[in-house]
Amino acid sequence: MANLETSLKECLSSIEGATAAALVDYTSGMALGTLGGTKTFDLDVAAAGNTDVVRSKLRTMEHLGIKEEIEDILITLSSQYHLIRLIKGRGGKGLFLYLVLDSGRANLAMARHQLRKIEADLEV
């Protein structure tokens, strides 16, 4: 079991192309922990904004009667991937891991695989 700081550091060090990571509470929109980002990329603002993405998708699934769980949500930009992975189990309800990747350096399939492993080891 890894604590939050260790898990965020693992996101940035073990996932090729990762530039920022956060653990976010989508009920409040607050980032519980962040690592990375730049002066021009405010990770707290991005985390709060992606809370709306998660809430909207959950609402839409409810309206459609979809009973499945979201594994992750991918947003692709011209130079970045934004990966949102909802936390399951062990007190993770209402939380998601948010990862920003440089699309020129990242392997999306490997990033998803590694993020899944980090989620499994995360101690919330």
PDB file of C-alpha atoms in Angstrom:
ATOM      1  CA  MET A   1       0.000   0.000   0.000  1.00  0.00           C
ATOM      2  CA  ALA A   2       1.389   3.360  -1.007  1.00  0.00           C
ATOM      3  CA  ASN A   3       0.488   6.701   0.510  1.00  0.00           C
ATOM      4  CA  LEU A   4      -0.693   9.627  -1.587  1.00  0.00           C
ATOM      5  CA  GLU A   5       2.646  11.399  -2.000  1.00  0.00           C
ATOM      6  CA  THR A   6       4.409   8.171  -2.958  1.00  0.00           C
ATOM      7  CA  SER A   7       1.676   7.305  -5.454  1.00  0.00           C
ATOM      8  CA  LEU A   8       1.820  10.711  -7.148  1.00  0.00           C
ATOM      9  CA  LYS A   9       5.625  10.514  -7.360  1.00  0.00           C
ATOM     10  CA  GLU A  10       5.287   7.049  -8.886  1.00  0.00           C
ATOM     11  CA  CYS A  11       2.898   8.458 -11.509  1.00  0.00           C
ATOM     12  CA  LEU A  12       5.471  10.994 -12.632  1.00  0.00           C
ATOM     13  CA  SER A  13       8.546   8.778 -12.369  1.00  0.00           C
ATOM     14  CA  SER A  14       7.250   5.472 -13.740  1.00  0.00           C
ATOM     15  CA  ILE A  15       4.864   6.621 -16.465  1.00  0.00           C
ATOM     16  CA  GLU A  16       6.725   7.762 -19.573  1.00  0.00           C
ATOM     17  CA  GLY A  17       5.635  11.250 -20.641  1.00  0.00           C
ATOM     18  CA  ALA A  18       3.781  12.094 -17.409  1.00  0.00           C
ATOM     19  CA  THR A  19       4.027  15.801 -16.570  1.00  0.00           C
ATOM     20  CA  ALA A  20       1.465  16.231 -13.779  1.00  0.00           C
ATOM     21  CA  ALA A  21      -0.659  14.110 -11.455  1.00  0.00           C
ATOM     22  CA  ALA A  22      -3.342  14.743  -8.849  1.00  0.00           C
ATOM     23  CA  LEU A  23      -5.747  12.919  -6.579  1.00  0.00           C
ATOM     24  CA  VAL A  24      -9.082  14.719  -6.718  1.00  0.00           C
ATOM     25  CA  ASP A  25     -12.316  14.537  -4.717  1.00  0.00           C
ATOM     26  CA  TYR A  26     -15.067  14.922  -7.318  1.00  0.00           C
ATOM     27  CA  THR A  27     -17.751  15.584  -4.714  1.00  0.00           C
ATOM     28  CA  SER A  28     -16.031  18.828  -3.670  1.00  0.00           C
ATOM     29  CA  GLY A  29     -13.774  19.528  -6.657  1.00  0.00           C
ATOM     30  CA  MET A  30     -10.741  19.798  -4.372  1.00  0.00           C
ATOM     31  CA  ALA A  31      -7.353  18.331  -5.211  1.00  0.00           C
ATOM     32  CA  LEU A  32      -6.188  16.291  -2.208  1.00  0.00           C
ATOM     33  CA  GLY A  33      -2.667  16.145  -3.580  1.00  0.00           C
ATOM     34  CA  THR A  34      -0.850  17.375  -6.670  1.00  0.00           C
ATOM     35  CA  LEU A  35       2.559  16.959  -8.224  1.00  0.00           C
ATOM     36  CA  GLY A  36       3.917  18.596 -11.369  1.00  0.00           C
ATOM     37  CA  GLY A  37       2.277  21.230 -13.506  1.00  0.00           C
ATOM     38  CA  THR A  38       3.785  24.550 -14.587  1.00  0.00           C
ATOM     39  CA  LYS A  39       3.187  28.268 -14.190  1.00  0.00           C
ATOM     40  CA  THR A  40       0.970  28.153 -17.271  1.00  0.00           C
ATOM     41  CA  PHE A  41      -0.774  24.918 -16.263  1.00  0.00           C
ATOM     42  CA  ASP A  42      -2.448  25.282 -12.865  1.00  0.00           C
ATOM     43  CA  LEU A  43      -3.059  21.725 -11.719  1.00  0.00           C
ATOM     44  CA  ASP A  44      -5.597  22.772  -9.065  1.00  0.00           C
ATOM     45  CA  VAL A  45      -7.715  24.538 -11.700  1.00  0.00           C
ATOM     46  CA  ALA A  46      -7.427  21.546 -14.059  1.00  0.00           C
ATOM     47  CA  ALA A  47      -8.384  19.122 -11.291  1.00  0.00           C
ATOM     48  CA  ALA A  48     -11.444  21.168 -10.319  1.00  0.00           C
ATOM     49  CA  GLY A  49     -12.510  21.516 -13.955  1.00  0.00           C
ATOM     50  CA  ASN A  50     -12.226  17.797 -14.584  1.00  0.00           C
ATOM     51  CA  THR A  51     -14.509  17.234 -11.626  1.00  0.00           C
ATOM     52  CA  ASP A  52     -17.278  18.617 -13.866  1.00  0.00           C
ATOM     53  CA  VAL A  53     -16.324  16.086 -16.558  1.00  0.00           C
ATOM     54  CA  VAL A  54     -16.638  13.182 -14.106  1.00  0.00           C
ATOM     55  CA  ARG A  55     -19.911  14.419 -12.625  1.00  0.00           C
ATOM     56  CA  SER A  56     -21.407  14.988 -16.072  1.00  0.00           C
ATOM     57  CA  LYS A  57     -20.483  11.504 -17.276  1.00  0.00           C
ATOM     58  CA  LEU A  58     -21.880   9.882 -14.121  1.00  0.00           C
ATOM     59  CA  ARG A  59     -25.128  11.844 -14.493  1.00  0.00           C
ATOM     60  CA  THR A  60     -25.441  10.878 -18.155  1.00  0.00           C
ATOM     61  CA  MET A  61     -24.874   7.207 -17.345  1.00  0.00           C
ATOM     62  CA  GLU A  62     -27.554   7.409 -14.647  1.00  0.00           C
ATOM     63  CA  HIS A  63     -30.051   8.976 -17.081  1.00  0.00           C
ATOM     64  CA  LEU A  64     -29.294   6.273 -19.624  1.00  0.00           C
ATOM     65  CA  GLY A  65     -29.641   3.523 -17.053  1.00  0.00           C
ATOM     66  CA  ILE A  66     -26.063   2.328 -17.558  1.00  0.00           C
ATOM     67  CA  LYS A  67     -25.113   0.270 -14.502  1.00  0.00           C
ATOM     68  CA  GLU A  68     -21.419  -0.145 -15.325  1.00  0.00           C
ATOM     69  CA  GLU A  69     -18.546   1.644 -13.603  1.00  0.00           C
ATOM     70  CA  ILE A  70     -16.226   4.103 -15.316  1.00  0.00           C
ATOM     71  CA  GLU A  71     -12.662   2.799 -15.529  1.00  0.00           C
ATOM     72  CA  ASP A  72     -11.144   5.917 -16.988  1.00  0.00           C
ATOM     73  CA  ILE A  73     -11.898   8.947 -19.122  1.00  0.00           C
ATOM     74  CA  LEU A  74      -9.462  10.087 -21.796  1.00  0.00           C
ATOM     75  CA  ILE A  75      -9.247  13.600 -23.198  1.00  0.00           C
ATOM     76  CA  THR A  76      -6.858  14.033 -26.107  1.00  0.00           C
ATOM     77  CA  LEU A  77      -5.405  17.407 -27.052  1.00  0.00           C
ATOM     78  CA  SER A  78      -2.960  18.143 -29.846  1.00  0.00           C
ATOM     79  CA  SER A  79       0.060  17.714 -27.545  1.00  0.00           C
ATOM     80  CA  GLN A  80      -1.342  16.134 -24.371  1.00  0.00           C
ATOM     81  CA  TYR A  81      -3.407  13.273 -23.036  1.00  0.00           C
ATOM     82  CA  HIS A  82      -5.478  13.898 -19.917  1.00  0.00           C
ATOM     83  CA  LEU A  83      -6.338  10.630 -18.188  1.00  0.00           C
ATOM     84  CA  ILE A  84      -8.914  10.466 -15.399  1.00  0.00           C
ATOM     85  CA  ARG A  85      -9.078   7.179 -13.450  1.00  0.00           C
ATOM     86  CA  LEU A  86     -11.858   6.747 -10.911  1.00  0.00           C
ATOM     87  CA  ILE A  87     -10.725   5.086  -7.676  1.00  0.00           C
ATOM     88  CA  LYS A  88     -12.536   1.946  -6.629  1.00  0.00           C
ATOM     89  CA  GLY A  89     -12.552   0.244  -3.227  1.00  0.00           C
ATOM     90  CA  ARG A  90     -10.864   0.972   0.095  1.00  0.00           C
ATOM     91  CA  GLY A  91     -12.472   4.350   0.747  1.00  0.00           C
ATOM     92  CA  GLY A  92     -11.795   5.665  -2.745  1.00  0.00           C
ATOM     93  CA  LYS A  93     -15.428   6.409  -3.583  1.00  0.00           C
ATOM     94  CA  GLY A  94     -15.709   9.955  -4.871  1.00  0.00           C
ATOM     95  CA  LEU A  95     -12.034  10.192  -5.840  1.00  0.00           C
ATOM     96  CA  PHE A  96     -10.120  10.082  -9.100  1.00  0.00           C
ATOM     97  CA  LEU A  97      -6.510  10.097 -10.198  1.00  0.00           C
ATOM     98  CA  TYR A  98      -5.784  12.730 -12.825  1.00  0.00           C
ATOM     99  CA  LEU A  99      -2.741  12.335 -15.043  1.00  0.00           C
ATOM    100  CA  VAL A 100      -1.392  14.681 -17.714  1.00  0.00           C
ATOM    101  CA  LEU A 101       0.833  13.140 -20.376  1.00  0.00           C
ATOM    102  CA  ASP A 102       2.957  14.597 -23.157  1.00  0.00           C
ATOM    103  CA  SER A 103       1.447  12.790 -26.155  1.00  0.00           C
ATOM    104  CA  GLY A 104       4.739  12.866 -28.047  1.00  0.00           C
ATOM    105  CA  ARG A 105       6.516  10.851 -25.343  1.00  0.00           C
ATOM    106  CA  ALA A 106       3.743   8.783 -23.786  1.00  0.00           C
ATOM    107  CA  ASN A 107       2.560   5.291 -24.563  1.00  0.00           C
ATOM    108  CA  LEU A 108      -1.128   5.554 -23.730  1.00  0.00           C
ATOM    109  CA  ALA A 109      -1.707   1.816 -23.280  1.00  0.00           C
ATOM    110  CA  MET A 110       1.240   1.526 -20.880  1.00  0.00           C
ATOM    111  CA  ALA A 111       0.177   4.665 -19.016  1.00  0.00           C
ATOM    112  CA  ARG A 112      -3.305   3.222 -18.462  1.00  0.00           C
ATOM    113  CA  HIS A 113      -1.796  -0.077 -17.296  1.00  0.00           C
ATOM    114  CA  GLN A 114       0.613   1.607 -14.872  1.00  0.00           C
ATOM    115  CA  LEU A 115      -2.076   3.968 -13.561  1.00  0.00           C
ATOM    116  CA  ARG A 116      -4.274   0.933 -12.836  1.00  0.00           C
ATOM    117  CA  LYS A 117      -1.423  -0.595 -10.798  1.00  0.00           C
ATOM    118  CA  ILE A 118      -0.843   2.656  -8.911  1.00  0.00           C
ATOM    119  CA  GLU A 119      -4.558   2.872  -8.113  1.00  0.00           C
ATOM    120  CA  ALA A 120      -4.528  -0.679  -6.741  1.00  0.00           C
ATOM    121  CA  ASP A 121      -1.635   0.183  -4.399  1.00  0.00           C
ATOM    122  CA  LEU A 122      -2.994   3.582  -3.339  1.00  0.00           C
ATOM    123  CA  GLU A 123      -3.840   3.931   0.345  1.00  0.00           C
ATOM    124  CA  VAL A 124      -6.603   6.513   0.735  1.00  0.00           C
TER     125      VAL A 124
END
